[in-house]
Structure formats: structure tokens, C-alpha cells
mmCIF file of C-alpha atoms in Angstrom:
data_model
loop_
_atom_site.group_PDB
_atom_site.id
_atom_site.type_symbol
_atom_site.label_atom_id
_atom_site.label_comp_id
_atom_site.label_asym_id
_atom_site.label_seq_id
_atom_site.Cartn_x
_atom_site.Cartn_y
_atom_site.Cartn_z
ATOM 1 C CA UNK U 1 11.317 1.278 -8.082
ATOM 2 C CA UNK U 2 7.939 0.272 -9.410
ATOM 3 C CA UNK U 3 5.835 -2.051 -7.221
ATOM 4 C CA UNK U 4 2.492 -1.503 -8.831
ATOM 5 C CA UNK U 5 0.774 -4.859 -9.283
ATOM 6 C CA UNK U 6 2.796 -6.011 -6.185
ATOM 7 C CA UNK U 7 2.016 -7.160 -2.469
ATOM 8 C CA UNK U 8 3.062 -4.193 -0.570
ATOM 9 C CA UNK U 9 2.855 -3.067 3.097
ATOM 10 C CA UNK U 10 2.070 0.614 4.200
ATOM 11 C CA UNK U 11 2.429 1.949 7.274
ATOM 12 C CA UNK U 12 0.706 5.235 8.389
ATOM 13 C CA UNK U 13 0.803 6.523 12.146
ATOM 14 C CA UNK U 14 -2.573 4.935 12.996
ATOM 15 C CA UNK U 15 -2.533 2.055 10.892
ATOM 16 C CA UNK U 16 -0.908 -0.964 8.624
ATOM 17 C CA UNK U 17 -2.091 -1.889 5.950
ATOM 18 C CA UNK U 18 -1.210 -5.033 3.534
ATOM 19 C CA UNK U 19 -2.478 -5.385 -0.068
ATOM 20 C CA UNK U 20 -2.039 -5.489 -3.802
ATOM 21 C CA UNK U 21 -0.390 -1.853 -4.948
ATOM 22 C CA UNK U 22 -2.925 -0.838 -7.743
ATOM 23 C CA UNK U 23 -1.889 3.005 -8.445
ATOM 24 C CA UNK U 24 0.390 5.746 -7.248
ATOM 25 C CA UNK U 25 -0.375 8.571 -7.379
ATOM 26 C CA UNK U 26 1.152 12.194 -6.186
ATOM 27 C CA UNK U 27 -1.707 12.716 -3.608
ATOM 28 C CA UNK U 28 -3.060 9.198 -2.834
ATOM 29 C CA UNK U 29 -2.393 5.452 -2.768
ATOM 30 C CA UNK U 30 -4.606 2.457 -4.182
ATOM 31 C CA UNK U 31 -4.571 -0.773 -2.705
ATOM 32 C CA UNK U 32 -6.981 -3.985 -2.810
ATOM 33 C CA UNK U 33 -6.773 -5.221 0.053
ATOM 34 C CA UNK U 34 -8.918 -8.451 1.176
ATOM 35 C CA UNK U 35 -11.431 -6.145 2.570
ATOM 36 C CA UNK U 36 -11.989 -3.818 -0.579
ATOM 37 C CA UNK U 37 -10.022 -0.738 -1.564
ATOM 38 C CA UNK U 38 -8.655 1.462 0.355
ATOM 39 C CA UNK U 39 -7.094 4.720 -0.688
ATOM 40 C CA UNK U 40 -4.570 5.910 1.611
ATOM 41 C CA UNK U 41 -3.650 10.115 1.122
ATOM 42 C CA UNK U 42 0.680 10.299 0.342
ATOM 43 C CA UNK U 43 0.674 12.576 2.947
ATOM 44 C CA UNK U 44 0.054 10.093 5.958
ATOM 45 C CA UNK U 45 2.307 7.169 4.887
ATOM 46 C CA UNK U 46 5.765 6.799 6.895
ATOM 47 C CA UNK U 47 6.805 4.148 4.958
ATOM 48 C CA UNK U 48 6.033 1.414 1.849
ATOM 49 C CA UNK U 49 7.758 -1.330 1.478
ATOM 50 C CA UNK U 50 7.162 -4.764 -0.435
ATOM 51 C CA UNK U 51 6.388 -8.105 1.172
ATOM 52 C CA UNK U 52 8.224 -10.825 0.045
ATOM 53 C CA UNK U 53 6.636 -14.115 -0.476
ATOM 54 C CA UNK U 54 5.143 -15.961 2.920
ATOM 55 C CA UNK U 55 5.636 -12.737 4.629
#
């Protein structure tokens, strides 16, 4: 399933983090988020998952 370009949650076990999936990759993960960028390493996300609209 390809959810590049979508809204997407991520969870990692310190953090969650909501934004527009921009790339990824086998190492890392690209979001924009409303605070910038933020490039999450594959390694620490437990799960991804797509918001749906209003969510």
C-alpha cells in the first residue's frame, strides 16, 4: 500500500507523530509535519497507519 503524499500517523515508543508522508525509505521516514520535517529512522516505528479525513 502506497501512502506517500498522504496524512499519515506514526507511532514510535517515545513519540506520535502526524503529518504529510513525503518518502519511504528502507532506513528512514519523511514527513512534513506543521512544525517542519522530521525524519523518523524505520527502525523505531511500531506502527504507520493513515488518518482518515477529520481524524
Amino acid at each position: 500500500m502506497d501512502l506517500t503524499g498522504k496524512i499519515v500517523e506514526v507511532g514510535t515508543p517515545d513519540m506520535t507523530y502526524t503529518g504529510k508522508l513525503m518518502e519511504m525509505g528502507e532506513t528512514e521516514i519523511h514527513l512534513e509535519t506543521e512544525m517542519g520535517w522530521v525524519v523518523i529512522p524505520s527502525g523505531n516505528v511500531v506502527y504507520l497507519r493513515e488518518l482518515e479525513p477529520g481524524e
